Coordinates of C-alpha atoms in Angstrom, one line a residue:
M1 CA 15.0 103.2 138.6
G2 CA 12.7 105.2 136.0
K3 CA 9.0 104.3 135.5
R4 CA 8.9 101.4 133.2
K5 CA 7.5 102.8 129.7
N6 CA 3.8 101.3 128.5
E7 CA 4.2 98.7 125.5
Y8 CA 2.4 97.0 122.7
K9 CA 1.6 93.4 124.2
P10 CA -1.1 90.4 122.8
L11 CA -4.5 90.7 124.7
L12 CA -3.8 88.4 127.5
F13 CA -7.1 87.3 129.9
T14 CA -5.5 85.7 132.6
T15 CA -6.5 81.4 133.3
T16 CA -7.0 82.0 136.7
L17 CA -10.7 82.7 136.7
R18 CA -11.1 80.0 133.3
N19 CA -14.6 80.9 132.8
P20 CA -18.2 82.5 133.6
E21 CA -18.9 79.7 136.2
R22 CA -15.6 80.0 138.1
I23 CA -15.9 83.9 137.7
K24 CA -19.6 83.6 139.0
S25 CA -19.0 81.7 142.4
F26 CA -15.6 84.0 143.1
H27 CA -17.5 86.6 142.6
S28 CA -20.8 85.9 144.5
I29 CA -18.1 85.5 147.4
I30 CA -16.9 89.1 147.8
A31 CA -19.8 90.7 147.0
K32 CA -21.2 89.1 150.0
Y33 CA -18.7 91.9 151.5
D34 CA -20.4 94.8 149.1
K35 CA -19.3 98.7 151.3
E36 CA -16.8 96.7 153.5
I37 CA -13.3 97.9 153.7
L38 CA -10.6 95.7 152.8
T39 CA -8.3 94.8 154.7
N40 CA -6.3 91.6 155.5
K41 CA -8.5 90.5 157.9
L42 CA -10.9 90.5 155.7
I43 CA -9.4 89.3 152.9
D44 CA -8.9 86.2 155.1
K45 CA -12.9 85.9 155.3
I46 CA -13.2 85.5 151.8
V47 CA -9.9 83.3 151.2
F48 CA -11.6 80.9 153.9
D49 CA -15.3 81.3 152.5
L50 CA -13.5 80.1 149.1
V51 CA -11.7 77.2 150.4
S52 CA -14.5 76.0 153.0
S53 CA -17.4 76.4 149.8
K54 CA -15.1 74.1 147.5
I55 CA -14.7 77.3 145.4
Y56 CA -10.5 77.0 145.4
V57 CA -9.2 74.1 146.0
P58 CA -5.0 74.4 147.2
T59 CA -3.1 71.6 145.8
Y60 CA -2.5 70.4 150.1
V61 CA -6.5 69.4 149.5
N62 CA -5.3 66.1 147.3
K63 CA -2.4 65.7 148.8
N64 CA -4.5 64.7 152.0
F65 CA -6.5 61.5 151.7
Y66 CA -8.8 62.6 154.4
L67 CA -9.5 66.1 152.9
K68 CA -9.3 65.0 149.2
K69 CA -12.3 62.2 150.2
Q70 CA -14.3 65.6 151.8
L71 CA -14.0 67.6 148.6
L72 CA -16.1 65.0 147.2
S73 CA -19.2 65.0 149.5
D74 CA -21.6 68.3 148.7
S75 CA -21.2 70.2 151.9
P76 CA -18.6 72.9 152.6
F77 CA -15.3 71.5 154.2
S78 CA -15.9 72.6 158.1
N79 CA -14.0 74.8 160.2
E80 CA -11.8 73.2 161.1
D81 CA -10.9 71.3 157.6
T82 CA -11.1 74.9 156.0
E83 CA -8.3 76.2 158.8
K84 CA -6.1 73.5 158.3
I85 CA -5.8 73.7 154.1
I86 CA -5.6 77.3 154.8
E87 CA -2.7 77.0 157.3
N88 CA -0.6 74.2 155.2
S89 CA -1.5 76.0 152.3
K90 CA 1.0 79.1 152.7
Q91 CA 1.0 81.6 149.7
E92 CA 4.6 83.5 148.8
H93 CA 2.5 85.0 145.7
K94 CA 3.4 88.7 145.5
E95 CA 1.4 91.6 143.9
A96 CA 1.8 95.7 143.8
G97 CA -0.3 97.3 146.1
F98 CA -1.0 94.2 148.6
D99 CA 0.9 92.0 151.1
R100 CA 2.8 89.1 150.5
G101 CA 0.9 85.9 150.4
W102 CA -2.8 85.7 150.7
P103 CA -3.8 89.4 150.7
S104 CA -1.6 89.1 147.0
R105 CA -3.3 85.9 146.0
F106 CA -6.5 87.5 146.5
D107 CA -5.7 90.4 144.1
T108 CA -4.4 87.2 141.2
W109 CA -8.0 85.8 141.8
Y110 CA -10.2 89.4 141.8
K111 CA -8.1 92.2 139.2
F112 CA -10.3 90.4 136.0
L113 CA -12.9 91.1 137.9
K114 CA -12.5 94.4 138.1
E115 CA -11.3 94.4 134.9
L116 CA -14.8 93.7 133.7
G117 CA -16.3 96.2 135.8
L118 CA -17.5 93.7 138.0
V119 CA -15.9 95.5 141.5
Y120 CA -14.2 98.1 142.6
Y121 CA -11.5 97.3 145.0
S122 CA -8.5 98.9 146.4
M123 CA -6.3 98.1 150.3
N124 CA -8.3 99.7 153.0
E125 CA -11.3 101.5 150.7
P126 CA -15.2 100.5 150.7
I127 CA -15.3 97.4 148.1
E128 CA -17.9 98.6 145.8
M129 CA -20.3 96.3 143.3
S130 CA -21.4 97.8 140.0
E131 CA -24.5 98.0 138.8
A132 CA -23.1 95.1 136.4
G133 CA -21.6 92.8 139.4
L134 CA -24.9 93.9 141.6
K135 CA -26.8 91.8 138.2
L136 CA -24.4 88.9 138.3
V137 CA -25.2 88.4 141.7
M138 CA -28.7 88.5 140.9
A139 CA -28.3 86.0 137.9
N140 CA -27.7 83.2 140.7
Q141 CA -31.4 83.3 141.5
E142 CA -34.3 81.9 139.4
G143 CA -35.9 83.4 136.7
Y144 CA -32.9 85.8 136.9
E145 CA -30.5 83.5 134.9
H146 CA -30.5 85.9 131.2
L147 CA -28.7 88.1 133.4
E148 CA -25.5 86.6 133.2
E149 CA -25.2 86.5 128.9
Q150 CA -26.5 90.1 130.1
V151 CA -24.1 91.0 131.9
F152 CA -21.0 89.3 130.3
L153 CA -21.4 90.8 126.5
N154 CA -21.6 94.0 128.5
C155 CA -18.3 93.5 129.6
F156 CA -17.0 92.6 126.7
A157 CA -18.3 95.3 124.9
K158 CA -16.6 97.9 127.0
Y159 CA -13.9 96.2 127.2
Q160 CA -10.5 98.5 126.5
R161 CA -7.8 97.1 126.3
N162 CA -5.3 100.3 128.0
N163 CA -7.1 100.6 130.8
P164 CA -6.5 101.9 134.7
F165 CA -5.7 98.2 135.3
R166 CA -2.7 97.5 132.9
R167 CA 0.6 99.0 131.3
I168 CA 0.2 98.4 127.7
S169 CA 0.2 101.0 124.6
N170 CA -2.8 98.8 122.7
C171 CA -6.0 101.0 122.6
N172 CA -8.9 99.6 121.2
N173 CA -11.4 97.8 121.6
P174 CA -11.2 93.4 121.2
L175 CA -14.3 92.7 120.7
I176 CA -16.3 96.1 118.6
L177 CA -12.4 95.2 116.8
L178 CA -13.5 92.0 115.6
L179 CA -17.1 93.0 114.8
S180 CA -16.2 95.7 112.8
T181 CA -14.3 94.2 110.9
I182 CA -16.3 91.5 109.9
K183 CA -18.8 94.1 109.0
E184 CA -16.4 96.0 106.3
L185 CA -15.4 92.7 104.4
Q186 CA -19.2 92.0 104.6
K187 CA -19.4 95.0 102.9
Y188 CA -16.5 94.4 100.5
Y189 CA -16.7 90.6 99.8
G190 CA -20.8 90.6 99.6
P191 CA -22.4 87.3 99.8
S192 CA -19.6 85.3 99.2
F193 CA -17.7 86.4 102.7
S194 CA -17.5 83.4 105.2
G195 CA -16.3 84.9 107.9
V196 CA -13.2 85.3 110.2
S197 CA -11.1 82.6 109.7
T198 CA -9.8 81.0 113.2
K199 CA -6.1 81.2 112.1
E200 CA -6.8 85.3 111.6
I201 CA -7.9 85.7 115.2
P202 CA -4.4 86.3 116.0
L203 CA -4.5 89.7 114.0
F204 CA -7.2 90.8 116.7
L205 CA -4.9 89.7 119.7
V206 CA -2.2 92.3 118.5
W207 CA -3.5 94.2 117.0
K208 CA -2.8 98.2 118.0
D209 CA -5.7 100.7 117.7
D210 CA -9.5 100.1 116.2

């Protein structure tokens, strides 16, 4: 079977990590294992940390009265409860390059962070935090909160559609494309230009190049 050709596709970001706070939470866990070799055993540790700290809550928790009550407390799940949750939350997910189950779920969680340039990982290779990734860790510390905005702005200012992690033909930088278009329209229409309508945004989502 031949290799599938790249296609033009609309811009679509994963909803697995839906907002900056969720990205920060997931990132704070993998950052603890910077420089460690990524194996299934290490992934098990990361899964344990995510579940224990209630960053990732499997549906099994909400089906169990006791665990659902524990979820409302400020304390992490106990080791025993965490192991029970993981054991009863089997994963059938499969991603290329990762074993079926939790290893593939790990890649689903973190591949967007890889796309943003926050972290690099591959099975049996060291996890590597980028400079931006290390700054995002610092953003959790008092006095460094301003770094969060800098990190995300930098990530999206550099984000390229045709990056090594996606098989698409679109070749542009979405944020820069949008800002450049607004700038050109301002030149053309002058002071009367009121900006880009939300109804026009889909044009940028499917645009092929810069």
